[in-house]
Short mmCIF file of C-alpha atoms in Angstrom, two decimals:
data_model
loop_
_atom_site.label_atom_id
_atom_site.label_comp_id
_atom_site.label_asym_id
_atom_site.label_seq_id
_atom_site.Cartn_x
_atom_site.Cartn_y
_atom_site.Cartn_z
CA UNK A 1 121.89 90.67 108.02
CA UNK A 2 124.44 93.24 107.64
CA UNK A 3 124.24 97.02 108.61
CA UNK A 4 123.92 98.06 104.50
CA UNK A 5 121.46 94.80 103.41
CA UNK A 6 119.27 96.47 106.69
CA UNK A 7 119.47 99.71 105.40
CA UNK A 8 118.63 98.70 101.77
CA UNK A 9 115.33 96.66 103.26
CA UNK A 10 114.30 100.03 105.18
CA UNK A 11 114.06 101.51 102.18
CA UNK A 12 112.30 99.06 100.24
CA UNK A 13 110.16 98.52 103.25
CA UNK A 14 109.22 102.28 103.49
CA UNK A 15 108.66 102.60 99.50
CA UNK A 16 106.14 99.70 99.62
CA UNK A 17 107.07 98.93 95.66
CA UNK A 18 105.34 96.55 93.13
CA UNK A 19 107.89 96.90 90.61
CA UNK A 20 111.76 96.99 91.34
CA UNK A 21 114.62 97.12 88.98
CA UNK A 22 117.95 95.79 91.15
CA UNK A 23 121.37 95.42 89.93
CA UNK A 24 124.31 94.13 92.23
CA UNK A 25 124.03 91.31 94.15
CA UNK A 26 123.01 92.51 97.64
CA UNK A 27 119.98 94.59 95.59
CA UNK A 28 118.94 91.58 93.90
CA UNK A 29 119.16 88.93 96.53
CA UNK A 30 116.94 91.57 98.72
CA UNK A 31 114.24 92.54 96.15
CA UNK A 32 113.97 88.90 95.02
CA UNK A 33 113.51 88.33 98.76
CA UNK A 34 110.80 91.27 99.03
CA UNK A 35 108.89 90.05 95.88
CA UNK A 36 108.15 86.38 97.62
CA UNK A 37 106.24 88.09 100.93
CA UNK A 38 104.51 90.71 98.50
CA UNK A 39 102.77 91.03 95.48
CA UNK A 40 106.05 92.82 93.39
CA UNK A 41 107.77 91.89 90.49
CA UNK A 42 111.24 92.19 90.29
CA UNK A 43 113.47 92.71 87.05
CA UNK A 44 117.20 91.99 87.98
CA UNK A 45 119.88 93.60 85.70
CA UNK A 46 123.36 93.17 84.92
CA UNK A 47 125.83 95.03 83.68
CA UNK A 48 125.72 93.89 79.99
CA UNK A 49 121.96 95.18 79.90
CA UNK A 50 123.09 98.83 81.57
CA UNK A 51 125.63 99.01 78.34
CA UNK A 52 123.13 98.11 75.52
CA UNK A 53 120.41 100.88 77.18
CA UNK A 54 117.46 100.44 79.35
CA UNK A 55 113.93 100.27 78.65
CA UNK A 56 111.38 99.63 80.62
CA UNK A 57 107.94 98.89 79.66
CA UNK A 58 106.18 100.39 82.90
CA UNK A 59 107.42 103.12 85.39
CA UNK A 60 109.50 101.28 88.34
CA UNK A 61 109.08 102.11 91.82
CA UNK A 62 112.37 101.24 92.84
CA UNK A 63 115.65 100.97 91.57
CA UNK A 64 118.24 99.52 93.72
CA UNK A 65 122.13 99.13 92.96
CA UNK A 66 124.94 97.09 94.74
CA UNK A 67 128.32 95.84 94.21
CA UNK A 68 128.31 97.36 90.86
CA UNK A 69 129.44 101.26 90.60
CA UNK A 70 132.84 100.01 92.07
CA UNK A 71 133.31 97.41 88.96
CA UNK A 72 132.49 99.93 86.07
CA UNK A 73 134.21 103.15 85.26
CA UNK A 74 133.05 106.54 86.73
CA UNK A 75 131.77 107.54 83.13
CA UNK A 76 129.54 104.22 82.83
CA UNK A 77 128.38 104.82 86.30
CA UNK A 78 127.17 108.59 85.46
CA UNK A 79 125.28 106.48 82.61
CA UNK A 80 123.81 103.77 84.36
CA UNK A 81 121.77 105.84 87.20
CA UNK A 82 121.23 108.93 84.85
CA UNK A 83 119.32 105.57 82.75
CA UNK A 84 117.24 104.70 85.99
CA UNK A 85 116.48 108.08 86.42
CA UNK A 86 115.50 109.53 82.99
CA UNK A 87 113.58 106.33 82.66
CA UNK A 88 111.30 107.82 85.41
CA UNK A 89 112.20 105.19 88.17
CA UNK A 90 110.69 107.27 91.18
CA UNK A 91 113.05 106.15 93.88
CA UNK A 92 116.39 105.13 93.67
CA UNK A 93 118.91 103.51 96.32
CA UNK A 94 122.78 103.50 95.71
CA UNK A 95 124.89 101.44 97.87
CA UNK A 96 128.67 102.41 97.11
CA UNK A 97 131.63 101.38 98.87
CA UNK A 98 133.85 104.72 99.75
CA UNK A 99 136.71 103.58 98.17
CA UNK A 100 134.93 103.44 95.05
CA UNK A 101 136.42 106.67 93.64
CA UNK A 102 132.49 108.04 93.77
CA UNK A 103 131.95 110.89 96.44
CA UNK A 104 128.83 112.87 97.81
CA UNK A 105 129.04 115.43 95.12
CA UNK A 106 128.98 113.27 92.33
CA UNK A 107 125.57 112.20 93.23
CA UNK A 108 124.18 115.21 94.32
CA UNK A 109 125.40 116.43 90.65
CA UNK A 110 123.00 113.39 89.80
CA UNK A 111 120.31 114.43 92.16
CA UNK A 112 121.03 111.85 95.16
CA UNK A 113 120.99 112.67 98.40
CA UNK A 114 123.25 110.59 101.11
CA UNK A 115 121.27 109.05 103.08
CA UNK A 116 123.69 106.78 105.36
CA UNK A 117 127.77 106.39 106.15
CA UNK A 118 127.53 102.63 106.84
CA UNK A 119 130.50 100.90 109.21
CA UNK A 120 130.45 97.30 107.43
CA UNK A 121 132.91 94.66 108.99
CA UNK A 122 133.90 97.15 112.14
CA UNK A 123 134.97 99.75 109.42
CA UNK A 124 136.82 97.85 107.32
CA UNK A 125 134.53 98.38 104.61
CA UNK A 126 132.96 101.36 104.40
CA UNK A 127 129.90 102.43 102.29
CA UNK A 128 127.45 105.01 101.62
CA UNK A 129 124.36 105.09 100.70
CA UNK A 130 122.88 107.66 98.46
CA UNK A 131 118.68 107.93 97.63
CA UNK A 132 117.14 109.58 94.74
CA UNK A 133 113.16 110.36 95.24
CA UNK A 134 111.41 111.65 92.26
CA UNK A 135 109.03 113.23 94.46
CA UNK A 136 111.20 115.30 96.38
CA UNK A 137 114.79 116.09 94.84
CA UNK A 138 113.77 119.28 93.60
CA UNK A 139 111.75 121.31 96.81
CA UNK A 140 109.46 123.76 95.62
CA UNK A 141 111.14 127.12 96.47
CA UNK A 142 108.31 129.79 97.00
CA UNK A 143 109.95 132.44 94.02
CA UNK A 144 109.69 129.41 91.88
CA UNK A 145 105.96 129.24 90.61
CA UNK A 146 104.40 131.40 87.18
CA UNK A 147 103.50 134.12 89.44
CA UNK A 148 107.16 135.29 89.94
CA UNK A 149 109.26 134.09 86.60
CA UNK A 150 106.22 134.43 83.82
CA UNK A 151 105.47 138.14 85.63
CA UNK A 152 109.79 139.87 86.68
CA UNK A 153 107.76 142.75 86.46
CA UNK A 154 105.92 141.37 90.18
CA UNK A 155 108.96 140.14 91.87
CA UNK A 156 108.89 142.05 95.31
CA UNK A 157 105.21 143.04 94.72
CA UNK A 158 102.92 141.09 97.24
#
């Protein structure tokens, strides 16, 4: 198993999902492969479905995308994870080779955080992979609550 398929299972082995959405090859192949030692069903995209919108008929706990954001233009990327976002997918996993044209601040503009700098094929072929967590992209920042912003009048009072 290569270095990004392993760190593509760790995640899917630490989210514990039953449903997946997976587009790309190496995402499909590996939640088709978690689905048959778990109880999980798995839908597998492709890039014709990304274009026409998604919909999903239940929340999915995991979307995961290969070998696909380096075949589509940066514009059609934006739109296919801001789709597996909005649709309330609560973790996501984006495995992007570096050429790609996509860099770290493109997905943190999307909410991602990078999670690894993989080495595939002794360096040859680098790729990152980024993670978006419903859960915890936005931390709770402690001026950020109705005490402070539905009371200015407060802020600085204890």
């Amino acid at each position: 198993m290569s270095e990004s398929e392993q760190a593509l299972a760790a995640i899917i082995d630490s989210c514990q999902p039953s449903r997946i959405v997976a587009l790309g090859e190496t995402a499909q192949r590996l939640a088709q492969r978690w689905s048959e030692h778990s109880e999980c069903e798995v839908t597998h995209l492709n890039l014709e479905d990304t274009q026409n919108g998604l919909s999903f008929a239940d929340v999915q706990d995991l979307g995961l995308v290969s070998d696909t954001l380096e075949h589509v233009s940066f514009q059609q990327g934006q739109i296919l994870i801001g789709q597996l976002r909005n649709y309330g997918t609560r973790q996501i996993a984006v495995l992007v080779q570096d050429q790609s044209g996509w860099d770290l601040n493109d997905f943190i503009a999307l909410g991602f955080k990078r999670e690894a700098q993989l080495g595939e094929d002794g360096g040859r072929n680098p790729s990152t992979l980024y993670t978006y967590n419903i859960s915890s992209y936005n931390h709770q920042r402690p001026w950020n609550n109705p005490r402070f912003w539905a009371n200015p009048h407060m802020w600085g009072k204890t």
